[in-house]
């Protein structure tokens, strides 16, 4: 786990990681969220709407933005203030997701970090993009 | 320089999510609904990016209203 200090951060600083999306994640998210919509479970239902497989929950894939800030950039000493996410394309179980975030703006007065981030699949298609606002709490 | 207040209007509307909001020099966190501590951080970050200026914490803590913010911005933009 990273633990960037304010003085170590700079605009343009980038971190990335990959994660494989699997069925157990969809099941866990369904259980936690209570979102039982068949689009995320039933292949026939999803197929009738033009998707080759059940679509992964957008907020499930967005959970990786939580890992991005809480573990990688800036890591341990941050608290998430807000996030704006756009879901560009669907993700599916079995996809290899590549998550990348970059420091877009540093606001010294309140130790506020703004990131621009995106998630791409194994084909390089953008699944989602996000503007993330994080506070840094140094001890 | 008188345009600063007008340039701030859409920033305040967007950050405070209130399209009808009109801020004045006398406006402050005490008089504008939704201007809480997190909104304040969002406002400062948005203003810094729009005007390409940077604020120090000490400068911000002295401000009493939007008018004083505009005055501070004028001084920074004149440098």
mmCIF file of C-alpha atoms in Angstrom:
data_model
loop_
_atom_site.group_PDB
_atom_site.id
_atom_site.type_symbol
_atom_site.label_atom_id
_atom_site.label_comp_id
_atom_site.label_asym_id
_atom_site.label_seq_id
_atom_site.Cartn_x
_atom_site.Cartn_y
_atom_site.Cartn_z
ATOM 1 C CA UNK A 1 0.000 0.000 0.000
ATOM 2 C CA UNK A 2 1.301 3.436 -0.908
ATOM 3 C CA UNK A 3 1.205 6.334 1.561
ATOM 4 C CA UNK A 4 2.094 9.440 -0.413
ATOM 5 C CA UNK A 5 2.835 12.576 1.532
ATOM 6 C CA UNK A 6 1.617 15.897 0.161
ATOM 7 C CA UNK A 7 5.150 16.957 -0.749
ATOM 8 C CA UNK A 8 5.592 13.810 -2.839
ATOM 9 C CA UNK A 9 2.548 14.378 -5.013
ATOM 10 C CA UNK A 10 2.684 16.277 -8.281
ATOM 11 C CA UNK A 11 0.303 16.886 -11.146
ATOM 12 C CA UNK A 12 0.731 14.188 -13.754
ATOM 13 C CA UNK A 13 1.709 11.497 -11.245
ATOM 14 C CA UNK A 14 0.110 8.254 -12.474
ATOM 15 C CA UNK A 15 -0.634 4.831 -11.016
ATOM 16 C CA UNK A 16 -2.259 1.797 -12.594
ATOM 17 C CA UNK A 17 -3.158 -1.793 -11.861
ATOM 18 C CA UNK A 18 -5.087 -4.649 -13.428
ATOM 19 C CA UNK A 19 -7.811 -6.869 -12.033
ATOM 20 C CA UNK A 20 -9.864 -9.716 -13.462
ATOM 21 C CA UNK A 21 -13.607 -9.323 -13.075
ATOM 22 C CA UNK A 22 -15.232 -12.643 -12.159
ATOM 23 C CA UNK A 23 -18.655 -14.087 -11.342
ATOM 24 C CA UNK A 24 -18.037 -14.146 -7.601
ATOM 25 C CA UNK A 25 -17.622 -10.377 -7.644
ATOM 26 C CA UNK A 26 -20.992 -9.951 -9.360
ATOM 27 C CA UNK A 27 -22.594 -12.285 -6.816
ATOM 28 C CA UNK A 28 -21.034 -10.423 -3.902
ATOM 29 C CA UNK A 29 -22.109 -7.036 -5.250
ATOM 30 C CA UNK A 30 -25.659 -8.312 -5.847
ATOM 31 C CA UNK A 31 -25.808 -9.499 -2.258
ATOM 32 C CA UNK A 32 -24.387 -6.278 -0.811
ATOM 33 C CA UNK A 33 -26.356 -3.826 -2.945
ATOM 34 C CA UNK A 34 -29.623 -5.719 -3.238
ATOM 35 C CA UNK A 35 -29.659 -4.886 -6.943
ATOM 36 C CA UNK A 36 -31.284 -8.023 -8.343
ATOM 37 C CA UNK A 37 -31.978 -6.579 -11.792
ATOM 38 C CA UNK A 38 -31.823 -9.475 -14.319
ATOM 39 C CA UNK A 39 -29.596 -7.460 -16.659
ATOM 40 C CA UNK A 40 -26.765 -8.414 -14.303
ATOM 41 C CA UNK A 41 -27.740 -12.086 -13.868
ATOM 42 C CA UNK A 42 -29.885 -13.543 -16.662
ATOM 43 C CA UNK A 43 -28.104 -14.227 -20.000
ATOM 44 C CA UNK A 44 -31.432 -14.437 -21.863
ATOM 45 C CA UNK A 45 -32.650 -11.128 -20.475
ATOM 46 C CA UNK A 46 -29.315 -9.465 -21.249
ATOM 47 C CA UNK A 47 -29.229 -11.047 -24.713
ATOM 48 C CA UNK A 48 -32.651 -9.666 -25.555
ATOM 49 C CA UNK A 49 -31.231 -6.210 -24.891
ATOM 50 C CA UNK A 50 -28.255 -6.665 -27.137
ATOM 51 C CA UNK A 51 -25.613 -7.779 -24.651
ATOM 52 C CA UNK A 52 -23.653 -11.015 -25.167
ATOM 53 C CA UNK A 53 -23.640 -11.762 -21.425
ATOM 54 C CA UNK A 54 -25.036 -10.334 -18.198
ATOM 55 C CA UNK A 55 -23.637 -6.854 -17.699
ATOM 56 C CA UNK A 56 -21.429 -6.214 -14.699
ATOM 57 C CA UNK A 57 -22.773 -3.593 -12.301
ATOM 58 C CA UNK A 58 -21.305 -0.207 -13.104
ATOM 59 C CA UNK A 59 -20.823 0.524 -9.421
ATOM 60 C CA UNK A 60 -19.005 -2.781 -9.028
ATOM 61 C CA UNK A 61 -16.380 -1.827 -11.576
ATOM 62 C CA UNK A 62 -16.270 1.629 -9.985
ATOM 63 C CA UNK A 63 -15.266 -0.047 -6.735
ATOM 64 C CA UNK A 64 -11.825 -0.343 -8.276
ATOM 65 C CA UNK A 65 -11.589 3.443 -8.144
ATOM 66 C CA UNK A 66 -11.764 2.957 -4.385
ATOM 67 C CA UNK A 67 -8.717 0.684 -4.555
ATOM 68 C CA UNK A 68 -7.018 3.218 -6.824
ATOM 69 C CA UNK A 69 -7.193 6.015 -4.273
ATOM 70 C CA UNK A 70 -7.138 4.019 -1.039
ATOM 71 C CA UNK A 71 -4.225 1.759 -1.943
ATOM 72 C CA UNK A 72 -2.293 3.344 -4.810
ATOM 73 C CA UNK A 73 -2.781 7.087 -5.305
ATOM 74 C CA UNK A 74 -2.453 8.683 -2.817
ATOM 75 C CA UNK A 75 -2.958 5.572 -0.699
ATOM 76 C CA UNK A 76 -3.188 5.072 3.036
ATOM 77 C CA UNK A 77 -3.656 8.625 4.288
ATOM 78 C CA UNK A 78 -6.535 9.710 2.068
ATOM 79 C CA UNK A 79 -10.270 10.007 2.423
ATOM 80 C CA UNK A 80 -12.585 9.955 -0.577
ATOM 81 C CA UNK A 81 -14.565 13.216 -0.925
ATOM 82 C CA UNK A 82 -16.431 12.527 -4.136
ATOM 83 C CA UNK A 83 -16.414 10.906 -7.518
ATOM 84 C CA UNK A 84 -18.131 11.533 -10.849
ATOM 85 C CA UNK A 85 -18.256 8.434 -13.033
ATOM 86 C CA UNK A 86 -19.428 7.909 -16.600
ATOM 87 C CA UNK A 87 -20.089 4.378 -17.764
ATOM 88 C CA UNK A 88 -18.931 4.332 -21.345
ATOM 89 C CA UNK A 89 -19.215 0.650 -22.245
ATOM 90 C CA UNK A 90 -20.435 -2.492 -20.477
ATOM 91 C CA UNK A 91 -18.089 -4.828 -18.649
ATOM 92 C CA UNK A 92 -18.602 -8.558 -18.253
ATOM 93 C CA UNK A 93 -17.419 -11.343 -15.985
ATOM 94 C CA UNK A 94 -14.115 -12.598 -17.355
ATOM 95 C CA UNK A 95 -12.922 -9.160 -18.464
ATOM 96 C CA UNK A 96 -9.419 -8.115 -17.519
ATOM 97 C CA UNK A 97 -9.772 -4.527 -16.348
ATOM 98 C CA UNK A 98 -6.961 -2.019 -16.391
ATOM 99 C CA UNK A 99 -7.412 0.860 -13.934
ATOM 100 C CA UNK A 100 -5.377 4.029 -14.273
ATOM 101 C CA UNK A 101 -5.440 7.298 -12.331
ATOM 102 C CA UNK A 102 -3.497 10.541 -12.749
ATOM 103 C CA UNK A 103 -3.171 13.547 -10.471
ATOM 104 C CA UNK A 104 -4.997 16.329 -12.296
ATOM 105 C CA UNK A 105 -4.939 19.132 -9.736
ATOM 106 C CA UNK A 106 -3.472 19.712 -6.292
ATOM 107 C CA UNK A 107 -5.144 22.257 -4.056
ATOM 108 C CA UNK A 108 -2.611 23.127 -1.368
ATOM 109 C CA UNK A 109 -4.896 25.008 1.000
ATOM 110 C CA UNK A 110 -6.997 21.995 1.959
ATOM 111 C CA UNK A 111 -4.669 19.196 0.799
ATOM 112 C CA UNK A 112 -7.194 18.265 -1.884
ATOM 113 C CA UNK A 113 -6.142 15.925 -4.686
ATOM 114 C CA UNK A 114 -8.174 15.700 -7.876
ATOM 115 C CA UNK A 115 -7.616 12.680 -10.085
ATOM 116 C CA UNK A 116 -8.679 11.813 -13.587
ATOM 117 C CA UNK A 117 -9.094 8.068 -13.963
ATOM 118 C CA UNK A 118 -10.358 5.468 -16.365
ATOM 119 C CA UNK A 119 -10.896 1.736 -16.628
ATOM 120 C CA UNK A 120 -10.209 -0.105 -19.850
ATOM 121 C CA UNK A 121 -10.873 -3.728 -20.751
ATOM 122 C CA UNK A 122 -8.502 -6.250 -22.336
ATOM 123 C CA UNK A 123 -9.304 -4.857 -25.805
ATOM 124 C CA UNK A 124 -8.402 -1.322 -24.773
ATOM 125 C CA UNK A 125 -12.002 -0.126 -24.766
ATOM 126 C CA UNK A 126 -12.796 2.437 -22.098
ATOM 127 C CA UNK A 127 -15.367 1.002 -19.685
ATOM 128 C CA UNK A 128 -15.658 4.072 -17.518
ATOM 129 C CA UNK A 129 -13.957 7.345 -16.748
ATOM 130 C CA UNK A 130 -14.011 9.271 -13.520
ATOM 131 C CA UNK A 131 -13.190 12.537 -11.834
ATOM 132 C CA UNK A 132 -12.172 11.736 -8.269
ATOM 133 C CA UNK A 133 -11.785 14.141 -5.340
ATOM 134 C CA UNK A 134 -9.679 13.026 -2.415
ATOM 135 C CA UNK A 135 -8.473 14.662 0.761
ATOM 136 C CA UNK A 136 -5.040 13.882 2.169
ATOM 137 C CA UNK A 137 -4.788 13.604 5.942
ATOM 138 C CA UNK A 138 -1.201 13.718 7.022
ATOM 139 C CA UNK A 139 -0.345 12.863 10.610
ATOM 140 C CA UNK B 1 -11.320 42.863 -13.122
ATOM 141 C CA UNK B 2 -15.000 43.487 -12.502
ATOM 142 C CA UNK B 3 -15.696 40.349 -14.472
ATOM 143 C CA UNK B 4 -14.399 38.062 -11.732
ATOM 144 C CA UNK B 5 -17.706 37.999 -9.886
ATOM 145 C CA UNK B 6 -19.534 37.137 -13.110
ATOM 146 C CA UNK B 7 -17.033 34.393 -13.932
ATOM 147 C CA UNK B 8 -17.615 32.973 -10.459
ATOM 148 C CA UNK B 9 -21.393 32.733 -10.978
ATOM 149 C CA UNK B 10 -21.408 29.501 -13.068
ATOM 150 C CA UNK B 11 -18.795 27.936 -10.777
ATOM 151 C CA UNK B 12 -21.001 28.517 -7.725
ATOM 152 C CA UNK B 13 -24.116 27.325 -9.585
ATOM 153 C CA UNK B 14 -22.341 24.132 -10.630
ATOM 154 C CA UNK B 15 -20.549 23.291 -7.378
ATOM 155 C CA UNK B 16 -23.559 24.106 -5.190
ATOM 156 C CA UNK B 17 -25.899 22.469 -7.714
ATOM 157 C CA UNK B 18 -28.245 25.432 -7.793
ATOM 158 C CA UNK B 19 -28.911 26.920 -11.266
ATOM 159 C CA UNK B 20 -30.908 29.770 -9.759
ATOM 160 C CA UNK B 21 -28.151 30.860 -7.399
ATOM 161 C CA UNK B 22 -26.841 34.406 -7.804
ATOM 162 C CA UNK B 23 -23.908 35.329 -5.584
ATOM 163 C CA UNK B 24 -23.072 38.881 -4.559
ATOM 164 C CA UNK B 25 -20.082 40.448 -2.868
ATOM 165 C CA UNK B 26 -21.916 40.116 0.448
ATOM 166 C CA UNK B 27 -22.612 36.392 -0.040
ATOM 167 C CA UNK B 28 -20.902 33.958 2.318
ATOM 168 C CA UNK B 29 -21.170 30.427 3.637
ATOM 169 C CA UNK B 30 -23.567 31.796 6.238
ATOM 170 C CA UNK B 31 -26.007 33.157 3.657
ATOM 171 C CA UNK B 32 -25.777 30.672 0.770
ATOM 172 C CA UNK B 33 -27.600 27.390 1.185
ATOM 173 C CA UNK B 34 -25.441 24.329 0.620
ATOM 174 C CA UNK B 35 -22.122 26.127 1.094
ATOM 175 C CA UNK B 36 -20.781 23.616 3.622
ATOM 176 C CA UNK B 37 -17.182 22.650 4.331
ATOM 177 C CA UNK B 38 -16.936 20.094 1.531
ATOM 178 C CA UNK B 39 -18.597 22.458 -0.949
ATOM 179 C CA UNK B 40 -16.081 25.091 0.117
ATOM 180 C CA UNK B 41 -13.152 22.806 -0.766
ATOM 181 C CA UNK B 42 -14.834 22.034 -4.095
ATOM 182 C CA UNK B 43 -15.313 25.755 -4.764
ATOM 183 C CA UNK B 44 -11.679 26.584 -4.052
ATOM 184 C CA UNK B 45 -10.412 23.742 -6.246
ATOM 185 C CA UNK B 46 -12.751 24.775 -9.081
ATOM 186 C CA UNK B 47 -11.732 28.449 -8.843
ATOM 187 C CA UNK B 48 -8.039 27.549 -8.801
ATOM 188 C CA UNK B 49 -8.450 25.558 -12.000
ATOM 189 C CA UNK B 50 -10.666 28.095 -13.786
ATOM 190 C CA UNK B 51 -8.413 31.071 -13.031
ATOM 191 C CA UNK B 52 -5.086 29.198 -12.868
ATOM 192 C CA UNK B 53 -4.263 30.590 -9.470
ATOM 193 C CA UNK B 54 -3.381 28.972 -6.130
ATOM 194 C CA UNK B 55 -4.600 29.818 -2.671
ATOM 195 C CA UNK B 56 -2.826 29.327 0.638
ATOM 196 C CA UNK B 57 -4.831 28.255 3.648
ATOM 197 C CA UNK B 58 -3.963 31.427 5.566
ATOM 198 C CA UNK B 59 -5.343 33.618 2.778
ATOM 199 C CA UNK B 60 -8.651 31.757 2.731
ATOM 200 C CA UNK B 61 -9.133 31.761 6.486
ATOM 201 C CA UNK B 62 -9.145 35.572 6.503
ATOM 202 C CA UNK B 63 -11.974 35.895 3.975
ATOM 203 C CA UNK B 64 -15.390 36.941 5.249
ATOM 204 C CA UNK B 65 -17.411 36.901 2.044
ATOM 205 C CA UNK B 66 -17.311 36.563 -1.745
ATOM 206 C CA UNK B 67 -16.285 40.198 -2.147
ATOM 207 C CA UNK B 68 -13.097 39.618 -0.185
ATOM 208 C CA UNK B 69 -12.460 36.519 -2.268
ATOM 209 C CA UNK B 70 -12.836 38.586 -5.459
ATOM 210 C CA UNK B 71 -10.424 41.194 -4.068
ATOM 211 C CA UNK B 72 -7.874 38.490 -3.239
ATOM 212 C CA UNK B 73 -8.262 37.035 -6.718
ATOM 213 C CA UNK B 74 -7.741 40.461 -8.295
ATOM 214 C CA UNK B 75 -4.470 40.835 -6.404
ATOM 215 C CA UNK B 76 -3.294 37.390 -7.483
ATOM 216 C CA UNK B 77 -4.275 37.889 -11.131
ATOM 217 C CA UNK B 78 -2.518 41.261 -11.235
ATOM 218 C CA UNK B 79 0.834 39.715 -10.300
#
